Coordinates of C-alpha atoms and ligand atoms in Angstrom, one line a residue:
M1 CA -12.3 -30.6 -9.9
K2 CA -13.9 -27.8 -7.9
N3 CA -14.3 -24.4 -9.4
A4 CA -13.3 -21.1 -7.9
I5 CA -14.1 -17.6 -9.3
V6 CA -11.9 -14.6 -8.3
I7 CA -13.3 -11.1 -8.9
G8 CA -10.4 -8.8 -9.8
A9 CA -6.8 -9.4 -10.8
G10 CA -5.2 -7.0 -8.3
I11 CA -2.2 -8.4 -6.3
G12 CA -4.7 -9.8 -3.7
G13 CA -6.7 -11.6 -6.5
L14 CA -3.7 -12.9 -8.2
A15 CA -2.2 -14.3 -5.0
A16 CA -5.6 -15.9 -4.0
A17 CA -5.9 -17.4 -7.4
L18 CA -2.5 -19.0 -7.3
R19 CA -3.1 -20.4 -3.8
L20 CA -6.4 -21.9 -4.8
R21 CA -4.9 -23.3 -8.0
H22 CA -2.2 -24.9 -5.8
Q23 CA -5.1 -26.5 -3.7
G24 CA -6.4 -28.0 -6.9
Y25 CA -9.2 -25.7 -7.8
S26 CA -10.0 -24.8 -11.4
V27 CA -9.7 -21.0 -11.1
T28 CA -11.1 -18.2 -13.3
I29 CA -10.4 -14.5 -12.7
F30 CA -12.8 -11.9 -13.9
E31 CA -11.2 -8.5 -14.4
K32 CA -12.9 -5.3 -15.5
N33 CA -9.7 -3.9 -17.0
D34 CA -7.7 -5.3 -19.9
Y35 CA -4.7 -5.9 -17.7
A36 CA -3.7 -7.7 -14.5
G37 CA -2.3 -6.0 -11.4
G38 CA -4.9 -3.4 -10.4
K39 CA -3.1 -0.6 -8.7
L40 CA 0.2 -2.3 -9.5
H41 CA 0.3 -1.1 -13.1
A42 CA 2.6 0.9 -15.3
I43 CA 2.6 3.1 -18.4
E44 CA 5.1 4.2 -21.0
K45 CA 5.0 7.7 -22.2
D46 CA 7.3 9.6 -24.6
G47 CA 10.3 7.3 -23.8
Y48 CA 9.7 7.1 -20.1
R49 CA 8.4 4.2 -18.0
F50 CA 6.3 4.9 -15.0
D51 CA 5.1 2.6 -12.2
L52 CA 1.6 4.0 -11.6
G53 CA 1.0 2.8 -8.0
P54 CA 3.2 1.2 -5.4
S55 CA 6.9 2.2 -5.3
L56 CA 8.2 0.8 -2.1
F57 CA 8.8 -3.0 -1.9
T58 CA 9.2 -4.7 1.5
L59 CA 8.9 -8.3 2.6
P60 CA 9.8 -9.8 -0.8
H61 CA 9.6 -13.4 0.6
L62 CA 5.8 -13.0 0.5
V63 CA 6.0 -12.9 -3.3
E64 CA 8.6 -15.6 -3.4
N65 CA 6.3 -17.8 -1.3
L66 CA 3.9 -17.8 -4.3
F67 CA 6.6 -19.0 -6.7
A68 CA 7.6 -21.6 -4.2
L69 CA 4.1 -23.1 -4.6
F70 CA 5.0 -24.1 -8.2
P71 CA 8.7 -25.0 -8.1
E72 CA 8.5 -26.5 -11.6
E73 CA 7.7 -23.2 -13.2
I74 CA 10.6 -20.8 -13.9
I75 CA 9.6 -17.2 -13.8
D76 CA 12.0 -14.3 -14.2
F77 CA 11.7 -12.3 -10.9
G78 CA 14.6 -10.8 -9.2
Y79 CA 15.2 -7.9 -6.8
K80 CA 18.0 -6.1 -5.0
S81 CA 18.1 -4.7 -1.5
K82 CA 18.7 -1.0 -1.1
A83 CA 21.5 0.3 1.3
I84 CA 19.7 3.6 1.6
S85 CA 15.9 3.6 2.1
F86 CA 15.1 7.3 1.7
H87 CA 16.7 10.7 1.2
Y88 CA 14.9 13.1 3.5
F89 CA 15.0 16.8 2.8
W90 CA 13.8 19.8 4.8
D91 CA 13.4 23.4 3.8
D92 CA 16.3 24.6 6.0
G93 CA 18.8 22.5 4.0
T94 CA 18.9 19.5 6.3
L95 CA 19.5 16.2 4.3
F96 CA 19.3 12.8 5.9
K97 CA 20.1 9.6 4.0
A98 CA 18.4 6.8 5.9
S99 CA 20.5 3.6 5.9
T100 CA 18.8 0.3 6.1
D101 CA 21.7 -1.0 8.3
S102 CA 20.5 -0.2 11.8
S103 CA 23.9 0.6 13.3
Q104 CA 24.6 3.0 10.5
F105 CA 21.1 4.5 10.8
I106 CA 21.7 5.2 14.5
E107 CA 25.2 6.7 13.8
D108 CA 23.9 9.0 11.0
A109 CA 20.7 10.0 12.7
S110 CA 22.4 10.8 15.9
K111 CA 24.8 13.2 14.0
V112 CA 22.2 14.9 11.8
F113 CA 19.5 15.3 14.4
K114 CA 21.7 15.6 17.5
E115 CA 19.8 12.8 19.3
E116 CA 21.3 10.4 21.8
K117 CA 22.3 7.1 20.0
S118 CA 20.8 5.2 22.9
T119 CA 17.4 6.8 22.3
I120 CA 17.3 5.9 18.6
K121 CA 18.6 2.4 19.4
K122 CA 15.9 1.8 21.9
Y123 CA 13.3 3.1 19.5
L124 CA 14.3 0.7 16.7
A125 CA 14.5 -2.2 19.2
K126 CA 11.0 -1.5 20.4
S127 CA 9.8 -1.3 16.8
K128 CA 11.2 -4.7 16.2
S129 CA 9.7 -6.2 19.4
K130 CA 6.2 -4.8 18.6
Y131 CA 6.4 -6.2 15.1
E132 CA 7.4 -9.6 16.3
L133 CA 4.9 -9.7 19.1
T134 CA 1.9 -8.8 16.9
K135 CA 2.6 -10.0 13.4
S136 CA 1.1 -13.5 14.1
L137 CA -2.1 -12.2 15.6
F138 CA -2.7 -9.1 13.5
L139 CA -1.2 -10.0 10.2
E140 CA -1.1 -13.7 9.6
K141 CA -4.5 -15.0 10.9
S142 CA -8.1 -14.1 10.7
L143 CA -9.0 -11.7 13.6
H144 CA -12.6 -12.9 13.2
K145 CA -12.3 -16.5 14.1
A146 CA -12.4 -17.7 17.7
T147 CA -9.5 -20.2 17.1
T148 CA -7.1 -17.3 16.5
Y149 CA -7.5 -16.3 20.2
F150 CA -6.5 -19.7 21.5
S151 CA -2.8 -19.6 20.7
L152 CA 0.4 -18.8 22.6
D153 CA 1.2 -15.9 20.2
T154 CA -2.1 -14.2 21.1
V155 CA -1.6 -14.6 24.8
K156 CA 1.9 -13.1 24.5
A157 CA 0.4 -10.1 22.5
I158 CA -2.3 -9.6 25.2
V159 CA 0.1 -9.8 28.1
H160 CA 2.3 -7.1 26.4
A161 CA -0.7 -4.9 25.5
P162 CA 0.4 -1.9 27.5
F163 CA 3.8 -2.0 25.8
L164 CA 2.2 -2.0 22.4
G165 CA 1.0 1.6 22.7
L166 CA -2.7 1.1 21.8
N167 CA -3.8 4.0 24.1
N168 CA -1.7 6.7 22.6
T169 CA -1.0 8.0 19.2
L170 CA 2.0 7.4 16.9
N171 CA 2.9 11.1 17.3
D172 CA 2.8 10.7 21.1
E173 CA 5.3 7.9 20.9
N174 CA 7.5 9.7 18.5
S175 CA 7.5 13.0 20.4
K176 CA 9.9 11.4 22.8
F177 CA 12.6 12.4 20.4
K178 CA 14.1 15.9 21.2
N179 CA 14.4 16.9 17.6
P180 CA 11.0 17.5 15.8
K181 CA 12.6 16.4 12.5
L182 CA 13.2 12.9 13.8
T183 CA 9.6 12.9 15.2
Q184 CA 8.4 13.9 11.7
L185 CA 10.5 11.3 10.0
F186 CA 9.0 8.5 12.2
N187 CA 5.5 10.0 12.0
R188 CA 5.6 9.5 8.2
Y189 CA 5.2 5.8 8.7
A190 CA 1.5 6.4 9.4
T191 CA 1.1 7.0 5.7
Y192 CA 2.1 3.4 5.0
N193 CA -1.4 2.5 5.8
G194 CA -3.0 5.8 4.8
S195 CA -3.5 7.1 8.2
S196 CA -2.7 10.2 10.3
P197 CA 0.2 10.0 12.8
Y198 CA -1.9 12.2 15.1
Q199 CA -4.7 9.6 15.2
T200 CA -3.2 6.2 14.4
P201 CA -2.2 4.3 17.6
G202 CA 1.3 4.0 18.9
I203 CA 1.4 0.3 17.9
M204 CA 2.3 1.7 14.4
T205 CA 5.9 2.3 15.6
M206 CA 6.3 -1.3 14.4
I207 CA 6.2 -0.1 10.7
P208 CA 9.8 1.3 10.5
H209 CA 11.0 -2.2 11.4
L210 CA 9.7 -3.5 8.1
E211 CA 11.7 -1.1 6.2
L212 CA 14.8 -0.4 8.3
G213 CA 15.0 -3.8 10.0
L214 CA 13.8 -6.2 7.3
G215 CA 15.0 -4.2 4.4
T216 CA 13.9 -2.1 1.4
Y217 CA 14.0 -3.7 -2.0
Y218 CA 13.7 -2.9 -5.7
P219 CA 12.4 -5.5 -8.2
D220 CA 14.5 -5.8 -11.4
G221 CA 12.5 -4.0 -14.1
G222 CA 10.4 -2.1 -11.6
M223 CA 7.4 -2.6 -9.3
H224 CA 5.2 -3.6 -12.2
R225 CA 7.3 -6.9 -12.4
I226 CA 5.6 -8.0 -9.2
S227 CA 2.2 -8.1 -10.7
Q228 CA 3.4 -9.2 -14.1
S229 CA 5.5 -12.1 -12.8
L230 CA 2.5 -13.4 -10.7
F231 CA 0.3 -13.0 -13.8
E232 CA 2.8 -15.0 -15.9
L233 CA 2.9 -17.7 -13.2
A234 CA -0.9 -17.8 -13.0
Q235 CA -1.2 -18.2 -16.7
K236 CA 1.5 -21.0 -16.8
V237 CA -0.3 -23.0 -14.0
G238 CA -3.7 -22.8 -15.8
V239 CA -5.5 -19.9 -14.0
K240 CA -8.0 -18.6 -16.6
F241 CA -8.4 -14.9 -17.1
R242 CA -11.5 -13.1 -18.5
F243 CA -10.4 -9.5 -19.1
R244 CA -12.8 -6.6 -19.8
E245 CA -15.5 -8.6 -18.0
S246 CA -16.8 -6.8 -15.0
V247 CA -18.7 -8.8 -12.5
T248 CA -22.1 -7.2 -12.0
N249 CA -23.7 -9.5 -9.4
I250 CA -22.7 -12.2 -7.0
T251 CA -25.4 -14.9 -7.2
T252 CA -26.6 -16.8 -4.2
S253 CA -29.2 -19.4 -3.2
K254 CA -30.1 -20.1 0.5
N255 CA -27.3 -17.9 1.8
K256 CA -24.7 -19.8 -0.2
V257 CA -22.8 -18.3 -3.1
T258 CA -23.6 -20.0 -6.5
G259 CA -21.5 -17.9 -8.9
V260 CA -21.3 -14.5 -10.6
E261 CA -23.0 -12.6 -13.4
T262 CA -21.4 -10.4 -16.0
K263 CA -22.9 -8.7 -19.0
N264 CA -22.0 -11.8 -21.0
G265 CA -23.9 -14.3 -18.8
S266 CA -24.0 -16.3 -15.6
Y267 CA -21.1 -18.5 -14.3
L268 CA -21.5 -21.1 -11.7
S269 CA -18.8 -21.7 -9.1
D270 CA -18.3 -23.7 -5.9
L271 CA -16.8 -20.6 -4.3
V272 CA -16.2 -16.9 -5.0
V273 CA -13.3 -14.7 -3.8
S274 CA -13.8 -11.0 -4.2
N275 CA -10.7 -8.9 -4.6
M276 CA -13.0 -5.9 -5.4
D277 CA -13.0 -3.2 -2.7
I278 CA -15.4 -4.3 0.0
V279 CA -17.7 -1.2 -0.2
P280 CA -18.6 -1.6 -3.9
T281 CA -18.7 -5.4 -3.4
Y282 CA -21.7 -5.0 -1.1
R283 CA -23.2 -1.9 -2.8
N284 CA -23.0 -3.1 -6.4
L285 CA -22.6 -6.9 -6.4
M286 CA -24.7 -7.9 -3.4
K287 CA -27.6 -5.5 -3.4
D288 CA -30.0 -8.0 -1.8
V289 CA -27.7 -8.8 1.1
P290 CA -27.9 -6.6 4.2
A291 CA -24.5 -4.7 4.3
P292 CA -22.4 -4.5 7.5
E293 CA -22.9 -0.8 7.7
K294 CA -20.6 -0.2 10.7
T295 CA -17.7 -1.9 8.9
L296 CA -18.5 -0.1 5.6
S297 CA -18.7 3.3 7.3
Q298 CA -15.1 3.1 8.6
E299 CA -13.1 6.2 7.6
R300 CA -11.3 5.5 4.4
S301 CA -7.5 5.7 4.2
S302 CA -5.8 8.6 2.4
S303 CA -5.5 8.7 -1.3
A304 CA -2.9 10.4 -3.5
L305 CA -2.3 13.0 -6.2
I306 CA 0.5 11.9 -8.5
F307 CA 2.3 13.7 -11.2
Y308 CA 4.4 11.5 -13.5
W309 CA 7.0 13.7 -15.0
G310 CA 9.7 13.1 -17.6
I311 CA 12.6 15.3 -16.5
D312 CA 15.2 16.4 -19.0
R313 CA 18.2 16.3 -16.6
E314 CA 19.7 14.2 -13.8
F315 CA 19.8 14.9 -10.1
P316 CA 22.7 13.2 -8.3
E317 CA 21.5 14.4 -4.9
L318 CA 18.3 12.3 -5.3
D319 CA 18.0 8.5 -4.9
L320 CA 15.2 6.0 -5.7
H321 CA 13.0 7.3 -2.8
N322 CA 13.1 11.0 -1.7
I323 CA 10.9 12.9 0.7
L324 CA 10.7 16.7 0.8
F325 CA 9.0 17.4 4.2
S326 CA 6.4 20.0 4.9
E327 CA 7.1 22.6 7.6
D328 CA 3.8 21.9 9.5
Y329 CA 3.0 18.2 9.4
K330 CA 0.0 18.4 11.8
T331 CA -1.7 21.0 9.5
E332 CA -1.0 18.8 6.5
F333 CA -2.9 15.8 8.1
E334 CA -5.7 18.0 9.4
H335 CA -6.2 19.2 5.8
I336 CA -6.3 15.6 4.5
F337 CA -8.5 13.9 7.1
E338 CA -10.6 16.7 8.6
H339 CA -11.0 19.3 5.9
K340 CA -10.7 16.8 3.0
T341 CA -8.4 19.1 1.0
L342 CA -4.7 19.7 0.5
A343 CA -2.4 21.8 2.6
Q344 CA -0.5 24.8 1.1
D345 CA 2.8 23.2 1.9
P346 CA 2.5 19.4 1.3
T347 CA 5.2 16.8 1.9
V348 CA 6.4 15.7 -1.6
Y349 CA 7.5 12.2 -2.4
I350 CA 9.7 11.8 -5.4
N351 CA 10.3 8.3 -6.7
I352 CA 12.8 7.9 -9.6
T353 CA 13.1 4.3 -10.9
S354 CA 15.6 5.3 -13.6
K355 CA 18.1 5.6 -10.8
E356 CA 17.8 1.7 -10.7
S357 CA 16.7 0.8 -14.2
S358 CA 18.4 3.2 -16.7
N359 CA 16.0 2.1 -19.5
D360 CA 13.1 3.8 -17.6
A361 CA 14.2 7.2 -19.1
P362 CA 16.1 8.5 -22.1
A363 CA 19.9 9.0 -21.4
G364 CA 20.5 12.0 -19.2
H365 CA 16.8 12.1 -18.2
E366 CA 14.9 10.9 -15.2
N367 CA 11.4 9.5 -14.7
W368 CA 9.8 11.3 -11.7
F369 CA 6.8 9.9 -9.8
V370 CA 5.8 13.0 -7.7
M371 CA 3.2 12.2 -5.1
I372 CA 1.5 14.0 -2.3
N373 CA -0.9 12.4 0.2
A374 CA -4.5 13.5 -0.5
P375 CA -8.0 13.0 0.9
G376 CA -10.3 10.6 -0.9
D377 CA -12.7 11.8 -3.5
Y378 CA -15.6 13.5 -1.7
G379 CA -16.6 15.6 -4.7
Q380 CA -13.8 18.2 -4.5
D381 CA -12.9 20.2 -7.5
W382 CA -9.8 18.1 -8.6
E383 CA -9.0 20.2 -11.6
Q384 CA -8.4 23.2 -9.3
L385 CA -6.6 21.2 -6.7
V386 CA -4.3 19.7 -9.3
E387 CA -3.5 23.2 -10.6
E388 CA -2.8 24.6 -7.1
S389 CA -0.8 21.7 -5.9
K390 CA 1.4 21.6 -9.0
K391 CA 2.4 25.2 -8.1
Q392 CA 3.0 24.2 -4.5
I393 CA 5.0 21.1 -5.4
I394 CA 7.2 23.2 -7.8
A395 CA 7.8 25.7 -5.0
K396 CA 8.7 23.0 -2.6
I397 CA 11.2 21.5 -5.0
K398 CA 12.7 25.0 -5.5
K399 CA 13.1 25.4 -1.7
C400 CA 14.7 22.0 -1.2
L401 CA 16.6 21.3 -4.4
H402 CA 17.1 25.0 -5.6
V403 CA 15.8 24.4 -9.1
D404 CA 12.8 25.5 -11.1
I405 CA 11.6 22.0 -12.0
S406 CA 8.9 23.4 -14.3
K407 CA 11.6 24.2 -16.9
H408 CA 12.6 20.5 -17.0
I409 CA 9.3 18.8 -17.4
T410 CA 9.1 17.2 -20.9
T411 CA 6.0 15.1 -20.4
E412 CA 3.3 14.7 -17.8
Y413 CA 0.6 12.3 -16.7
I414 CA -1.6 12.9 -13.7
L415 CA -3.5 10.6 -11.5
T416 CA -6.1 11.9 -8.9
P417 CA -8.2 10.1 -6.3
Q418 CA -11.0 10.1 -8.8
G419 CA -8.7 8.4 -11.4
I420 CA -7.6 5.8 -8.9
E421 CA -11.3 5.0 -8.1
K422 CA -12.1 4.8 -11.8
N423 CA -9.2 2.5 -12.6
T424 CA -9.7 0.0 -9.7
S425 CA -13.2 0.7 -8.1
S426 CA -11.4 1.5 -4.8
Y427 CA -14.0 3.4 -2.8
R428 CA -13.2 7.1 -2.8
G429 CA -9.8 6.2 -4.3
A430 CA -8.4 5.1 -1.0
L431 CA -5.0 3.5 -1.4
Y432 CA -5.3 1.2 1.6
G433 CA -9.0 0.5 2.2
A434 CA -10.0 1.7 5.7
A435 CA -7.8 4.1 7.6
S436 CA -6.2 3.0 10.9
N437 CA -7.1 6.2 12.7
N438 CA -8.3 4.5 15.9
K439 CA -7.2 1.6 18.1
F440 CA -10.1 -0.6 17.0
A441 CA -9.4 -0.2 13.3
A442 CA -7.8 -3.6 12.9
F443 CA -10.8 -5.3 14.4
L444 CA -13.3 -3.3 12.4
R445 CA -11.9 -4.3 9.0
H446 CA -14.1 -6.7 7.1
P447 CA -13.1 -10.4 7.6
N448 CA -11.7 -12.5 4.9
F449 CA -14.8 -14.6 4.8
N450 CA -18.5 -13.5 4.5
G451 CA -20.5 -14.0 7.7
K452 CA -23.8 -14.0 5.7
I453 CA -23.0 -15.9 2.5
K454 CA -21.3 -19.2 2.7
N455 CA -18.4 -19.9 0.3
L456 CA -17.9 -16.2 -0.3
Y457 CA -14.5 -14.8 0.7
H458 CA -12.7 -11.5 0.5
V459 CA -9.1 -10.6 -0.2
G460 CA -7.1 -7.4 -0.8
G461 CA -6.4 -4.0 0.7
S462 CA -9.9 -3.2 1.9
V463 CA -10.3 -6.2 4.1
H464 CA -8.2 -7.8 6.9
P465 CA -5.3 -7.3 7.5
G466 CA -5.1 -4.2 5.3
G467 CA -3.6 -2.4 2.4
G468 CA -0.1 -2.4 0.8
I469 CA 1.4 -5.2 -1.2
P470 CA 2.6 -7.3 1.8
L471 CA -0.7 -7.2 3.6
C472 CA -2.7 -8.0 0.4
L473 CA -0.5 -11.0 -0.1
L474 CA -1.1 -12.0 3.6
S475 CA -4.8 -11.6 3.1
A476 CA -4.7 -14.1 0.2
Q477 CA -2.8 -16.5 2.5
I478 CA -5.3 -16.2 5.3
T479 CA -8.2 -16.6 2.9
A480 CA -6.7 -19.7 1.2
D481 CA -6.0 -21.2 4.7
L482 CA -9.6 -20.6 5.6
I483 CA -10.9 -22.2 2.4
Q484 CA -8.7 -25.2 2.9
K485 CA -10.1 -25.7 6.4
E486 CA -13.7 -25.0 5.6
Q487 CA -14.3 -26.5 2.1
Ligands
FAD501 C1 -0.4 5.8 -5.9 C2 -0.3 4.5 -5.0 C3 0.9 4.3 -4.3 C4 1.0 3.2 -3.4 N1 2.2 3.0 -2.8 C5 2.4 1.8 -2.2 C6 3.7 1.4 -1.8 O1 4.7 2.1 -2.0 N2 3.9 0.1 -1.3 C7 2.8 -0.7 -1.1 O2 3.0 -1.8 -0.5 N3 1.5 -0.3 -1.4 C8 1.3 0.9 -2.0 N4 0.1 1.2 -2.4 C9 -1.1 0.4 -2.1 C10 -1.2 -0.9 -2.9 O3 -1.1 -0.5 -4.3 C11 -2.5 -1.6 -2.8 O4 -2.8 -1.8 -1.3 C12 -2.6 -2.9 -3.4 O5 -2.1 -2.9 -4.7 C13 -4.1 -3.2 -3.5 O6 -4.3 -4.5 -4.1 P1 -5.7 -5.2 -4.2 O7 -5.5 -6.5 -4.8 O8 -6.4 -5.1 -2.9 O9 -6.6 -4.2 -5.1 P2 -6.5 -3.5 -6.5 O10 -5.1 -3.4 -7.0 O11 -7.3 -2.3 -6.4 O12 -7.2 -4.6 -7.5 C14 -8.6 -4.8 -7.6 C15 -8.9 -5.3 -8.9 O13 -10.3 -5.6 -9.0 C16 -10.8 -5.2 -10.3 N5 -12.2 -5.0 -10.2 C17 -12.9 -4.2 -9.4 N6 -14.2 -4.3 -9.5 C18 -14.4 -5.4 -10.4 C19 -15.5 -6.0 -10.9 N7 -16.8 -5.7 -10.5 N8 -15.3 -7.0 -11.8 C20 -14.1 -7.4 -12.1 N9 -12.9 -6.8 -11.7 C21 -13.1 -5.8 -10.8 C22 -10.0 -3.9 -10.5 O14 -10.0 -3.5 -11.9 C23 -8.6 -4.2 -10.0 O15 -7.8 -4.8 -11.0 C24 -0.1 2.3 -3.3 C25 -1.2 2.5 -4.0 C26 -1.3 3.6 -4.9 C27 -2.6 3.8 -5.8

């Protein structure tokens, strides 16, 4: 049996390991932490459960596809679809509850934002068409293999290139709405890949289709169940895990990978898949291999500052996902991407899983995950930024929800971009690898294979096709397909 080593048990590494196991490899995952899941992790604190990373679950079939590889194994993984994706709040008292039923969304958005129904309908239809035209080329195949370009799907995408909106920004596309609040609502989707709506190309108008067209879901037991159920499956099918064993070197001979080294010794392997962020993979594990500097110097995606708060009361006006919008979105993104700091009036995201799983908080309490978008770690004074932004977040909540939330916080845990980098080795604490702040970003992501070292592959949010749970799962699929063809 051939051996495969996977570096890292993030969602990308777990998915790659399962796919390789299915192809018949003997698979070992080396993970520096003592748990699987990487960013998809959770903690319990003072009677509250908090998902630490992702909170929004879309395209659940990509997880199910992994269970389907091993139909004989029964794993407890369920989820429900959400009728409302987000509750959106503005300082002036406007509240919009975004339905995941498109007719209802159009009806409600037209009433709240005084926008023509036909304009919203056309926008959602275009979002769907863009997604369907491009998913095969940009999301499901390697963009770095010539064969990808000899397909009908690619020809279709190229023919429709002017329609895709590559030459303008997401904000340009969304400024067609009369009401700036609706523009802001659709601009927010740039943050789903850690980018700025004022820089990311108009093709990103496809993202709302993922949430509003294909649905928003919540896994039974919380987001952590996604990584835990895949971990359980991997164990059942014989994937071996070596926790607390950081890979320190990828070993090669004559431009071919031979295995990995850790502080415990050397391990030989027929192939290696790195789920570690691509920048430290080159800088720390492949010091003797010339790094692709242009690829590695791509601007990183945004990071996040998160307060996990136990709250001693309930808020019926809030749902699972809630957004409290800033007054000046452009300034907010300029602060993040240009000034590498935080705006005075940030957009605040509040995720409350106890709305769905009552055991996540004591009775009558709620578990708040309060996040603002943040620049990566460039050596800022995070202690000071945490202190300032906590005050600003409390002020924002006061404006939108008319409550002094500071009086209701019973417990607190904080994660900064520095903490995210420390936990998972993600370069600068970026949530989604490289940002998509220019039209060439998709092509400049690192491929899923290594052009210099044979039998070395790459999966996860820092390589093609990008970050976020669905894209990480797709990266594992692309990688496994390449391995099947090439090995
Ligand atoms: C706060 C936050 C909110 C987010 N929100 C969402 C969301 O709502 N929806 C969504 O889809 N996505 C979201 N994301 C993004 C999503 O979490 C990531 O894109 C995804 O989980 C990345 O998975 P990965 O497998 O690429 O990497 P990671 O999860 O970073 O895993 C990499 C693994 O490799 C290990 N590792 C690193 N170096 C070594 C080494 N040398 N040796 C051994 N092991 C090593 C790390 O410990 C880690 O376990 C969010 C992320 C964060 C942090």
